[in-house]
PDB file of C-alpha atoms and ligand atoms in Angstrom:
ATOM      1  CA  MET A   1      17.585  16.176  24.975  1.00 90.00           C
ATOM      2  CA  SER A   2      14.740  14.087  23.535  1.00 95.00           C
ATOM      3  CA  SER A   3      14.596  10.366  24.207  1.00 97.00           C
ATOM      4  CA  LEU A   4      13.500   9.937  20.592  1.00 97.00           C
ATOM      5  CA  PHE A   5      15.656   9.562  17.552  1.00 98.00           C
ATOM      6  CA  GLN A   6      15.203  12.771  15.569  1.00 97.00           C
ATOM      7  CA  ASN A   7      14.240  11.164  12.256  1.00 97.00           C
ATOM      8  CA  TYR A   8      11.095  13.273  11.897  1.00 97.00           C
ATOM      9  CA  THR A   9      10.654  17.019  11.626  1.00 96.00           C
ATOM     10  CA  ARG A  10       7.722  17.564  13.912  1.00 96.00           C
ATOM     11  CA  ARG A  11       5.450  20.622  13.993  1.00 95.00           C
ATOM     12  CA  PRO A  12       5.294  22.060  17.542  1.00 96.00           C
ATOM     13  CA  ILE A  13       1.591  21.192  18.026  1.00 97.00           C
ATOM     14  CA  HIS A  14       0.395  18.714  20.620  1.00 98.00           C
ATOM     15  CA  LEU A  15      -2.898  17.251  19.334  1.00 98.00           C
ATOM     16  CA  VAL A  16      -5.000  15.593  22.031  1.00 98.00           C
ATOM     17  CA  LYS A  17      -8.316  14.796  20.367  1.00 98.00           C
ATOM     18  CA  GLY A  18     -10.109  14.662  17.047  1.00 98.00           C
ATOM     19  CA  LYS A  19     -13.636  14.384  15.647  1.00 98.00           C
ATOM     20  CA  GLY A  20     -14.345  14.116  11.920  1.00 98.00           C
ATOM     21  CA  THR A  21     -12.117  16.660  10.193  1.00 98.00           C
ATOM     22  CA  ILE A  22     -11.324  18.686  13.306  1.00 98.00           C
ATOM     23  CA  VAL A  23      -8.426  18.132  15.695  1.00 98.00           C
ATOM     24  CA  THR A  24      -7.853  19.941  18.966  1.00 98.00           C
ATOM     25  CA  ASP A  25      -4.520  20.751  20.636  1.00 98.00           C
ATOM     26  CA  ALA A  26      -3.605  20.678  24.335  1.00 98.00           C
ATOM     27  CA  ASN A  27      -4.505  24.405  24.626  1.00 98.00           C
ATOM     28  CA  GLY A  28      -8.009  23.740  23.311  1.00 98.00           C
ATOM     29  CA  LYS A  29      -7.355  25.276  19.882  1.00 98.00           C
ATOM     30  CA  ASP A  30      -9.162  23.626  16.953  1.00 98.00           C
ATOM     31  CA  TYR A  31      -7.658  22.912  13.562  1.00 98.00           C
ATOM     32  CA  LEU A  32      -9.223  21.701  10.313  1.00 98.00           C
ATOM     33  CA  ASP A  33      -7.111  18.619   9.551  1.00 97.00           C
ATOM     34  CA  PHE A  34      -6.064  18.574   5.908  1.00 96.00           C
ATOM     35  CA  THR A  35      -3.310  16.041   6.565  1.00 95.00           C
ATOM     36  CA  SER A  36      -5.729  13.217   7.275  1.00 96.00           C
ATOM     37  CA  GLY A  37      -2.844  11.423   8.994  1.00 96.00           C
ATOM     38  CA  ILE A  38      -1.005  11.213   5.648  1.00 96.00           C
ATOM     39  CA  ALA A  39      -3.887   9.843   3.591  1.00 96.00           C
ATOM     40  CA  VAL A  40      -4.957   7.475   6.332  1.00 98.00           C
ATOM     41  CA  LEU A  41      -8.170   8.674   8.041  1.00 98.00           C
ATOM     42  CA  SER A  42     -10.732   7.429   5.476  1.00 97.00           C
ATOM     43  CA  LEU A  43     -13.640   8.141   7.843  1.00 98.00           C
ATOM     44  CA  GLY A  44     -12.093  11.047   9.725  1.00 98.00           C
ATOM     45  CA  HIS A  45     -11.082  11.087  13.379  1.00 98.00           C
ATOM     46  CA  THR A  46     -12.898   8.873  15.894  1.00 98.00           C
ATOM     47  CA  HIS A  47     -15.732   7.857  13.534  1.00 98.00           C
ATOM     48  CA  PRO A  48     -18.523   6.244  15.621  1.00 98.00           C
ATOM     49  CA  ALA A  49     -18.570   3.079  13.510  1.00 98.00           C
ATOM     50  CA  ILE A  50     -14.814   2.539  14.040  1.00 98.00           C
ATOM     51  CA  VAL A  51     -15.033   3.321  17.730  1.00 98.00           C
ATOM     52  CA  GLN A  52     -17.805   0.722  18.010  1.00 98.00           C
ATOM     53  CA  ALA A  53     -15.829  -1.867  15.981  1.00 98.00           C
ATOM     54  CA  ILE A  54     -12.761  -1.436  18.219  1.00 98.00           C
ATOM     55  CA  GLN A  55     -14.820  -1.564  21.393  1.00 98.00           C
ATOM     56  CA  GLU A  56     -16.718  -4.685  20.385  1.00 98.00           C
ATOM     57  CA  GLN A  57     -13.691  -6.579  19.011  1.00 98.00           C
ATOM     58  CA  SER A  58     -11.458  -5.533  21.919  1.00 98.00           C
ATOM     59  CA  GLU A  59     -13.851  -7.292  24.336  1.00 98.00           C
ATOM     60  CA  LYS A  60     -13.777 -10.483  22.244  1.00 98.00           C
ATOM     61  CA  LEU A  61     -10.335 -11.231  20.803  1.00 98.00           C
ATOM     62  CA  TRP A  62      -7.362  -9.075  19.732  1.00 97.00           C
ATOM     63  CA  HIS A  63      -4.769 -11.417  18.393  1.00 97.00           C
ATOM     64  CA  ILE A  64      -4.474 -15.043  17.462  1.00 97.00           C
ATOM     65  CA  SER A  65      -1.518 -15.062  14.965  1.00 96.00           C
ATOM     66  CA  ASN A  66      -1.972 -16.753  11.596  1.00 97.00           C
ATOM     67  CA  LEU A  67      -1.719 -20.220  13.091  1.00 97.00           C
ATOM     68  CA  PHE A  68      -5.503 -20.485  13.135  1.00 97.00           C
ATOM     69  CA  GLU A  69      -8.454 -20.040  10.803  1.00 97.00           C
ATOM     70  CA  ASN A  70      -9.689 -16.522  10.493  1.00 97.00           C
ATOM     71  CA  PRO A  71     -13.067 -16.221   8.720  1.00 98.00           C
ATOM     72  CA  GLU A  72     -13.152 -12.435   9.358  1.00 98.00           C
ATOM     73  CA  GLN A  73      -9.845 -12.051   7.544  1.00 98.00           C
ATOM     74  CA  GLU A  74     -11.320 -14.211   4.754  1.00 98.00           C
ATOM     75  CA  LYS A  75     -14.311 -11.844   4.529  1.00 98.00           C
ATOM     76  CA  LEU A  76     -12.105  -8.767   4.424  1.00 98.00           C
ATOM     77  CA  ALA A  77     -10.132 -10.325   1.566  1.00 98.00           C
ATOM     78  CA  GLU A  78     -13.413 -11.081  -0.278  1.00 98.00           C
ATOM     79  CA  THR A  79     -14.523  -7.469   0.151  1.00 98.00           C
ATOM     80  CA  LEU A  80     -11.235  -6.175  -1.255  1.00 98.00           C
ATOM     81  CA  VAL A  81     -11.216  -8.432  -4.302  1.00 98.00           C
ATOM     82  CA  SER A  82     -14.989  -8.278  -5.024  1.00 97.00           C
ATOM     83  CA  ASP A  83     -15.790  -6.717  -8.414  1.00 96.00           C
ATOM     84  CA  THR A  84     -12.127  -6.866  -9.446  1.00 98.00           C
ATOM     85  CA  HIS A  85      -9.946  -9.343 -11.396  1.00 98.00           C
ATOM     86  CA  PHE A  86      -8.007 -10.144  -8.216  1.00 98.00           C
ATOM     87  CA  ALA A  87      -8.565 -13.439  -6.459  1.00 98.00           C
ATOM     88  CA  HIS A  88      -6.498 -13.377  -3.231  1.00 98.00           C
ATOM     89  CA  ALA A  89      -5.232 -11.097  -0.469  1.00 98.00           C
ATOM     90  CA  PHE A  90      -2.367 -11.263   2.012  1.00 98.00           C
ATOM     91  CA  PHE A  91      -2.484  -9.026   5.065  1.00 98.00           C
ATOM     92  CA  CYS A  92       0.390  -7.231   6.767  1.00 98.00           C
ATOM     93  CA  ASN A  93       0.829  -4.046   8.803  1.00 98.00           C
ATOM     94  CA  SER A  94       2.072  -1.256   6.566  1.00 98.00           C
ATOM     95  CA  GLY A  95       2.555  -0.073   2.979  1.00 98.00           C
ATOM     96  CA  ALA A  96       6.248  -0.916   2.939  1.00 98.00           C
ATOM     97  CA  GLU A  97       5.471  -4.459   4.080  1.00 98.00           C
ATOM     98  CA  ALA A  98       2.786  -4.864   1.407  1.00 98.00           C
ATOM     99  CA  ASN A  99       5.395  -3.847  -1.173  1.00 98.00           C
ATOM    100  CA  GLU A 100       7.950  -6.276   0.268  1.00 98.00           C
ATOM    101  CA  ALA A 101       5.350  -9.035  -0.186  1.00 98.00           C
ATOM    102  CA  ALA A 102       4.766  -7.885  -3.745  1.00 98.00           C
ATOM    103  CA  ILE A 103       8.492  -7.865  -4.549  1.00 98.00           C
ATOM    104  CA  LYS A 104       8.969 -11.337  -3.078  1.00 98.00           C
ATOM    105  CA  LEU A 105       5.917 -12.757  -4.874  1.00 98.00           C
ATOM    106  CA  ALA A 106       6.996 -11.300  -8.225  1.00 98.00           C
ATOM    107  CA  ARG A 107      10.485 -12.718  -7.911  1.00 98.00           C
ATOM    108  CA  LYS A 108       9.308 -16.097  -6.756  1.00 98.00           C
ATOM    109  CA  HIS A 109       6.620 -16.407  -9.410  1.00 98.00           C
ATOM    110  CA  THR A 110       8.736 -15.258 -12.363  1.00 98.00           C
ATOM    111  CA  GLY A 111      12.154 -16.508 -11.212  1.00 98.00           C
ATOM    112  CA  LYS A 112      13.516 -13.291 -12.693  1.00 98.00           C
ATOM    113  CA  HIS A 113      15.609 -10.692 -10.958  1.00 95.00           C
ATOM    114  CA  THR A 114      14.889  -7.275 -12.360  1.00 98.00           C
ATOM    115  CA  ILE A 115      11.999  -5.062 -11.319  1.00 98.00           C
ATOM    116  CA  ILE A 116      11.548  -1.743 -13.116  1.00 98.00           C
ATOM    117  CA  THR A 117      10.519   1.236 -10.989  1.00 98.00           C
ATOM    118  CA  PHE A 118      10.250   4.952 -11.731  1.00 98.00           C
ATOM    119  CA  GLU A 119      11.909   8.223 -10.810  1.00 98.00           C
ATOM    120  CA  LYS A 120      10.088  10.188  -8.110  1.00 98.00           C
ATOM    121  CA  SER A 121       8.251   7.022  -6.995  1.00 98.00           C
ATOM    122  CA  PHE A 122       7.778   6.199  -3.351  1.00 98.00           C
ATOM    123  CA  HIS A 123       7.346   2.643  -2.097  1.00 98.00           C
ATOM    124  CA  GLY A 124       8.350   2.815   1.563  1.00 98.00           C
ATOM    125  CA  ARG A 125      11.344   2.741   3.905  1.00 98.00           C
ATOM    126  CA  THR A 126      12.226  -0.906   4.406  1.00 98.00           C
ATOM    127  CA  PHE A 127      15.326  -2.002   2.508  1.00 98.00           C
ATOM    128  CA  GLY A 128      13.594  -3.542  -0.468  1.00 98.00           C
ATOM    129  CA  ALA A 129      10.905  -0.849  -0.695  1.00 98.00           C
ATOM    130  CA  MET A 130      13.539   1.866  -0.289  1.00 98.00           C
ATOM    131  CA  SER A 131      15.653   0.327  -3.033  1.00 98.00           C
ATOM    132  CA  ALA A 132      12.553   0.398  -5.241  1.00 98.00           C
ATOM    133  CA  THR A 133      11.963   4.080  -4.487  1.00 98.00           C
ATOM    134  CA  GLY A 134      13.221   6.437  -7.187  1.00 97.00           C
ATOM    135  CA  GLN A 135      14.260   9.330  -4.948  1.00 96.00           C
ATOM    136  CA  ASP A 136      17.822  10.004  -3.799  1.00 95.00           C
ATOM    137  CA  LYS A 137      16.686  11.900  -0.674  1.00 96.00           C
ATOM    138  CA  ILE A 138      15.103   8.644   0.580  1.00 96.00           C
ATOM    139  CA  ARG A 139      18.092   6.442  -0.318  1.00 96.00           C
ATOM    140  CA  ASN A 140      21.105   8.631   0.460  1.00 96.00           C
ATOM    141  CA  GLY A 141      23.565   7.113   2.901  1.00 97.00           C
ATOM    142  CA  PHE A 142      22.107   3.582   2.777  1.00 97.00           C
ATOM    143  CA  GLY A 143      23.927   2.202  -0.252  1.00 94.00           C
ATOM    144  CA  PRO A 144      24.716  -0.079  -1.876  1.00 96.00           C
ATOM    145  CA  LEU A 145      21.036  -0.700  -2.558  1.00 96.00           C
ATOM    146  CA  LEU A 146      19.459  -3.858  -3.931  1.00 96.00           C
ATOM    147  CA  GLU A 147      20.469  -4.341  -7.553  1.00 94.00           C
ATOM    148  CA  THR A 148      17.067  -5.854  -8.330  1.00 94.00           C
ATOM    149  CA  PHE A 149      15.603  -2.443  -9.181  1.00 98.00           C
ATOM    150  CA  LYS A 150      16.201  -0.411 -12.296  1.00 98.00           C
ATOM    151  CA  THR A 151      14.753   3.076 -12.028  1.00 98.00           C
ATOM    152  CA  VAL A 152      13.706   4.883 -15.213  1.00 98.00           C
ATOM    153  CA  PRO A 153      11.992   8.253 -15.892  1.00 98.00           C
ATOM    154  CA  PHE A 154       8.224   8.266 -15.338  1.00 98.00           C
ATOM    155  CA  ASN A 155       5.935   8.676 -18.373  1.00 98.00           C
ATOM    156  CA  ASP A 156       8.850   8.116 -20.778  1.00 98.00           C
ATOM    157  CA  VAL A 157       7.945   5.269 -23.171  1.00 98.00           C
ATOM    158  CA  SER A 158      11.342   4.996 -24.928  1.00 98.00           C
ATOM    159  CA  ALA A 159      13.269   4.988 -21.620  1.00 98.00           C
ATOM    160  CA  LEU A 160      11.096   2.149 -20.441  1.00 98.00           C
ATOM    161  CA  GLU A 161      11.427   0.183 -23.697  1.00 98.00           C
ATOM    162  CA  ALA A 162      15.212   0.578 -23.533  1.00 98.00           C
ATOM    163  CA  VAL A 163      15.520  -1.347 -20.247  1.00 98.00           C
ATOM    164  CA  ILE A 164      13.287  -4.297 -21.081  1.00 98.00           C
ATOM    165  CA  ASP A 165      15.232  -7.526 -21.415  1.00 97.00           C
ATOM    166  CA  ASP A 166      14.830 -11.198 -20.475  1.00 97.00           C
ATOM    167  CA  GLU A 167      15.695 -10.564 -16.828  1.00 97.00           C
ATOM    168  CA  VAL A 168      12.774  -8.202 -16.189  1.00 98.00           C
ATOM    169  CA  GLY A 169      10.162  -9.956 -14.040  1.00 98.00           C
ATOM    170  CA  ALA A 170       7.966  -7.020 -13.067  1.00 98.00           C
ATOM    171  CA  ILE A 171       7.185  -3.333 -13.520  1.00 98.00           C
ATOM    172  CA  MET A 172       6.145  -1.487 -10.350  1.00 98.00           C
ATOM    173  CA  LEU A 173       4.477   1.916 -10.201  1.00 98.00           C
ATOM    174  CA  GLU A 174       2.006   4.246  -8.573  1.00 98.00           C
ATOM    175  CA  VAL A 175      -0.666   5.383 -11.076  1.00 98.00           C
ATOM    176  CA  ILE A 176      -0.561   8.721  -9.320  1.00 98.00           C
ATOM    177  CA  GLN A 177       2.789   9.354  -7.670  1.00 98.00           C
ATOM    178  CA  GLY A 178       2.041  10.756  -4.200  1.00 96.00           C
ATOM    179  CA  GLU A 179       5.259  11.586  -2.342  1.00 94.00           C
ATOM    180  CA  GLY A 180       6.923  12.437  -5.663  1.00 94.00           C
ATOM    181  CA  GLY A 181       4.546  15.346  -6.315  1.00 94.00           C
ATOM    182  CA  VAL A 182       1.123  14.205  -7.582  1.00 96.00           C
ATOM    183  CA  ASN A 183       2.299  12.979 -10.981  1.00 98.00           C
ATOM    184  CA  GLN A 184      -0.314  10.976 -12.926  1.00 98.00           C
ATOM    185  CA  VAL A 185       0.546   8.211 -15.349  1.00 98.00           C
ATOM    186  CA  THR A 186      -0.337   9.448 -18.848  1.00 98.00           C
ATOM    187  CA  PRO A 187      -2.771   7.369 -20.976  1.00 98.00           C
ATOM    188  CA  GLU A 188       0.036   6.774 -23.521  1.00 98.00           C
ATOM    189  CA  PHE A 189       2.423   5.535 -20.843  1.00 98.00           C
ATOM    190  CA  ALA A 190      -0.230   3.289 -19.321  1.00 98.00           C
ATOM    191  CA  GLN A 191      -0.926   1.782 -22.725  1.00 98.00           C
ATOM    192  CA  ALA A 192       2.811   1.215 -23.310  1.00 98.00           C
ATOM    193  CA  ILE A 193       3.191  -0.501 -19.915  1.00 98.00           C
ATOM    194  CA  SER A 194       0.225  -2.683 -20.632  1.00 98.00           C
ATOM    195  CA  ASP A 195       1.591  -3.673 -24.069  1.00 98.00           C
ATOM    196  CA  ILE A 196       5.117  -4.311 -22.778  1.00 98.00           C
ATOM    197  CA  CYS A 197       3.869  -6.521 -19.912  1.00 98.00           C
ATOM    198  CA  LEU A 198       1.685  -8.537 -22.239  1.00 98.00           C
ATOM    199  CA  ALA A 199       4.297  -8.971 -24.947  1.00 98.00           C
ATOM    200  CA  ASN A 200       7.059  -9.985 -22.517  1.00 98.00           C
ATOM    201  CA  GLY A 201       5.216 -11.922 -19.787  1.00 97.00           C
ATOM    202  CA  ILE A 202       6.137  -9.222 -17.270  1.00 98.00           C
ATOM    203  CA  LEU A 203       4.082  -8.866 -14.052  1.00 98.00           C
ATOM    204  CA  LEU A 204       2.567  -5.478 -13.270  1.00 99.00           C
ATOM    205  CA  ILE A 205       2.658  -4.378  -9.622  1.00 99.00           C
ATOM    206  CA  ILE A 206       0.633  -1.243  -8.757  1.00 99.00           C
ATOM    207  CA  ASP A 207       1.308   0.449  -5.461  1.00 98.00           C
ATOM    208  CA  GLU A 208      -2.040   1.891  -4.302  1.00 98.00           C
ATOM    209  CA  VAL A 209      -0.934   2.397  -0.715  1.00 98.00           C
ATOM    210  CA  GLN A 210      -1.888   6.046  -1.144  1.00 98.00           C
ATOM    211  CA  THR A 211      -4.415   6.017  -4.013  1.00 98.00           C
ATOM    212  CA  GLY A 212      -6.434   2.968  -2.961  1.00 98.00           C
ATOM    213  CA  ILE A 213      -9.654   2.712  -0.882  1.00 98.00           C
ATOM    214  CA  SER A 214     -11.622   5.236  -2.970  1.00 97.00           C
ATOM    215  CA  ARG A 215      -9.254   8.177  -2.587  1.00 96.00           C
ATOM    216  CA  THR A 216      -9.452   9.000  -6.288  1.00 96.00           C
ATOM    217  CA  GLY A 217     -13.172   8.405  -6.936  1.00 94.00           C
ATOM    218  CA  THR A 218     -12.929   4.693  -7.762  1.00 97.00           C
ATOM    219  CA  ARG A 219     -12.106   1.980  -5.234  1.00 97.00           C
ATOM    220  CA  TYR A 220      -8.670   1.700  -6.782  1.00 98.00           C
ATOM    221  CA  ALA A 221      -7.049   4.321  -8.984  1.00 98.00           C
ATOM    222  CA  TYR A 222      -5.901   1.761 -11.639  1.00 98.00           C
ATOM    223  CA  GLU A 223      -9.600   1.362 -12.613  1.00 98.00           C
ATOM    224  CA  GLN A 224      -9.339   4.744 -14.293  1.00 98.00           C
ATOM    225  CA  THR A 225      -6.516   3.528 -16.561  1.00 98.00           C
ATOM    226  CA  VAL A 226      -6.054   0.666 -19.041  1.00 98.00           C
ATOM    227  CA  LEU A 227      -3.792  -1.043 -16.553  1.00 98.00           C
ATOM    228  CA  LYS A 228      -4.719  -4.408 -15.078  1.00 98.00           C
ATOM    229  CA  PRO A 229      -2.213  -5.140 -12.325  1.00 98.00           C
ATOM    230  CA  ASP A 230      -1.224  -8.705 -11.416  1.00 98.00           C
ATOM    231  CA  ILE A 231      -0.370  -7.464  -7.934  1.00 99.00           C
ATOM    232  CA  MET A 232      -1.621  -4.414  -6.020  1.00 98.00           C
ATOM    233  CA  THR A 233      -0.631  -3.098  -2.602  1.00 99.00           C
ATOM    234  CA  LEU A 234      -2.725  -1.208  -0.083  1.00 99.00           C
ATOM    235  CA  ALA A 235      -2.301   0.265   3.403  1.00 98.00           C
ATOM    236  CA  LYS A 236      -2.874   3.877   4.590  1.00 98.00           C
ATOM    237  CA  GLY A 237      -6.642   4.366   4.065  1.00 98.00           C
ATOM    238  CA  LEU A 238      -7.456   0.689   4.552  1.00 98.00           C
ATOM    239  CA  GLY A 239      -7.245   0.871   8.348  1.00 98.00           C
ATOM    240  CA  GLY A 240      -8.678   4.380   8.775  1.00 98.00           C
ATOM    241  CA  GLY A 241      -5.952   4.973  11.391  1.00 97.00           C
ATOM    242  CA  PHE A 242      -5.319   1.435  12.547  1.00 98.00           C
ATOM    243  CA  PRO A 243      -2.116  -0.143  11.063  1.00 98.00           C
ATOM    244  CA  ILE A 244      -2.952  -2.683   8.359  1.00 98.00           C
ATOM    245  CA  GLY A 245      -1.622  -3.334   4.893  1.00 98.00           C
ATOM    246  CA  ALA A 246      -2.611  -5.740   2.125  1.00 99.00           C
ATOM    247  CA  MET A 247      -1.329  -7.250  -1.078  1.00 98.00           C
ATOM    248  CA  LEU A 248      -3.870  -8.397  -3.648  1.00 98.00           C
ATOM    249  CA  GLY A 249      -2.985 -10.801  -6.450  1.00 98.00           C
ATOM    250  CA  THR A 250      -4.563 -12.665  -9.327  1.00 98.00           C
ATOM    251  CA  ALA A 251      -5.486 -16.395  -9.297  1.00 98.00           C
ATOM    252  CA  ASP A 252      -2.385 -17.202 -11.400  1.00 98.00           C
ATOM    253  CA  LEU A 253      -0.124 -16.218  -8.525  1.00 98.00           C
ATOM    254  CA  HIS A 254      -1.834 -18.389  -5.878  1.00 98.00           C
ATOM    255  CA  ASP A 255       0.608 -21.304  -5.952  1.00 98.00           C
ATOM    256  CA  SER A 256       3.680 -19.084  -5.715  1.00 98.00           C
ATOM    257  CA  LEU A 257       2.771 -17.935  -2.181  1.00 98.00           C
ATOM    258  CA  GLY A 258       2.186 -21.361  -0.611  1.00 97.00           C
ATOM    259  CA  PRO A 259       2.560 -22.360   3.034  1.00 97.00           C
ATOM    260  CA  GLY A 260       5.738 -21.095   4.663  1.00 96.00           C
ATOM    261  CA  THR A 261       6.809 -18.818   1.759  1.00 97.00           C
ATOM    262  CA  HIS A 262       5.900 -15.572   3.479  1.00 98.00           C
ATOM    263  CA  GLY A 263       4.270 -14.307   6.650  1.00 98.00           C
ATOM    264  CA  THR A 264       4.023 -11.832   9.504  1.00 98.00           C
ATOM    265  CA  THR A 265       3.039 -12.217  13.166  1.00 98.00           C
ATOM    266  CA  PHE A 266       0.501  -9.409  13.358  1.00 98.00           C
ATOM    267  CA  GLY A 267      -0.795  -9.352   9.751  1.00 98.00           C
ATOM    268  CA  GLY A 268      -4.570  -9.364   9.584  1.00 98.00           C
ATOM    269  CA  ASN A 269      -5.103  -9.815  13.318  1.00 97.00           C
ATOM    270  CA  PRO A 270      -8.733  -9.712  14.525  1.00 98.00           C
ATOM    271  CA  LEU A 271      -8.588  -6.149  15.797  1.00 98.00           C
ATOM    272  CA  ALA A 272      -7.048  -4.773  12.583  1.00 98.00           C
ATOM    273  CA  VAL A 273      -9.477  -6.782  10.482  1.00 98.00           C
ATOM    274  CA  ALA A 274     -12.524  -5.563  12.415  1.00 98.00           C
ATOM    275  CA  VAL A 275     -11.460  -1.957  11.850  1.00 98.00           C
ATOM    276  CA  ALA A 276     -10.599  -2.419   8.153  1.00 98.00           C
ATOM    277  CA  GLN A 277     -13.901  -4.197   7.497  1.00 98.00           C
ATOM    278  CA  THR A 278     -15.728  -1.249   9.051  1.00 98.00           C
ATOM    279  CA  VAL A 279     -13.800   1.171   6.865  1.00 98.00           C
ATOM    280  CA  LEU A 280     -14.691  -0.756   3.722  1.00 98.00           C
ATOM    281  CA  ASP A 281     -18.344  -1.192   4.746  1.00 98.00           C
ATOM    282  CA  ASN A 282     -18.565   2.569   4.916  1.00 97.00           C
ATOM    283  CA  VAL A 283     -16.332   3.562   1.986  1.00 97.00           C
ATOM    284  CA  PHE A 284     -17.117   0.843  -0.599  1.00 94.00           C
ATOM    285  CA  VAL A 285     -20.784   1.697  -0.901  1.00 79.00           C
ATOM    286  CA  PRO A 286     -22.226   0.039  -4.015  1.00 69.00           C
TER     287      PRO A 286
HETATM  288  C1  LIG B   1       3.085   5.833   2.295  1.00 58.19           C
HETATM  289  C2  LIG B   1       3.412   5.042   1.095  1.00 58.19           C
HETATM  290  C3  LIG B   1       4.131   3.821   1.210  1.00 58.19           C
HETATM  291  C4  LIG B   1       4.684   3.324   2.537  1.00 58.19           C
HETATM  292  O1  LIG B   1       3.693   3.019   3.436  1.00 58.19           O
HETATM  293  P1  LIG B   1       4.114   2.808   5.007  1.00 58.19           P
HETATM  294  O2  LIG B   1       2.817   2.349   5.645  1.00 58.19           O
HETATM  295  O3  LIG B   1       4.573   4.119   5.468  1.00 58.19           O
HETATM  296  O4  LIG B   1       5.177   1.787   5.042  1.00 58.19           O
HETATM  297  C5  LIG B   1       4.338   3.061   0.066  1.00 58.19           C
HETATM  298  N1  LIG B   1       3.897   3.474  -1.138  1.00 58.19           N
HETATM  299  C6  LIG B   1       3.202   4.648  -1.293  1.00 58.19           C
HETATM  300  C7  LIG B   1       2.702   4.999  -2.639  1.00 58.19           C
HETATM  301  C8  LIG B   1       2.960   5.446  -0.198  1.00 58.19           C
HETATM  302  O5  LIG B   1       2.308   6.626  -0.362  1.00 58.19           O
END
């Protein structure tokens, strides 16, 4: 019997190395890797620039916690927000954690309880992110879930309008639902979300954990819509295979995430930052 919990259905392939788009199993058989590590390997397997970044940083400094200044983390934040309306970034270690940060920030900033999310959405497996996820197969057996989230059908303007009241602090969505089946937000729905947020002072959170870092042709997928999120979350492709997540926010939100409000031990550590900076230097070409 395996020493692992059996919470994954694993293919019976033991991969031992990779280069670019090709991975090789223990028997020496090559495969063309269309999985990309679940939308993670922005530069492919063992890209020389990432190998070099890890080698160089690993000989200098791996981890310092967030008790000290970190100009490299500052630079990574600047790279992520450059040419956008965002002003600040917070670093963590995964997509679910980035969404937890977004949920906390939206609640703290607005003082309101309700966050609208959508059917077939996916926001991660932690308790808050799972409660935000509009798929029963993800949530079954874990109830009762957080009451903060109200899930409505995607791309349905009247269903969305029907749940807007004074308690709604934020609307949270993927502009292209990934795990839910590659469903794009329609231009009409995007316009309706934009109008509803503006008219009611509701924050817009866009989860770009899967669509971000140039996966859809622009740095972030929201750029191809009318939507202008107050908060955006990133992970997957940001680290090119190294675990890192980020939440970006506008200048208005700065004071709501002051000292001591939120944090994580590993978030934005020097090794993760060196890798993510290398990814962006190669992907965000002007
Ligand atoms: C994968 C994914 C997440 C969760 O990211 P983890 O790093 O697995 O926690 C959240 N949102 C979207 C849209 C995703 O595709």
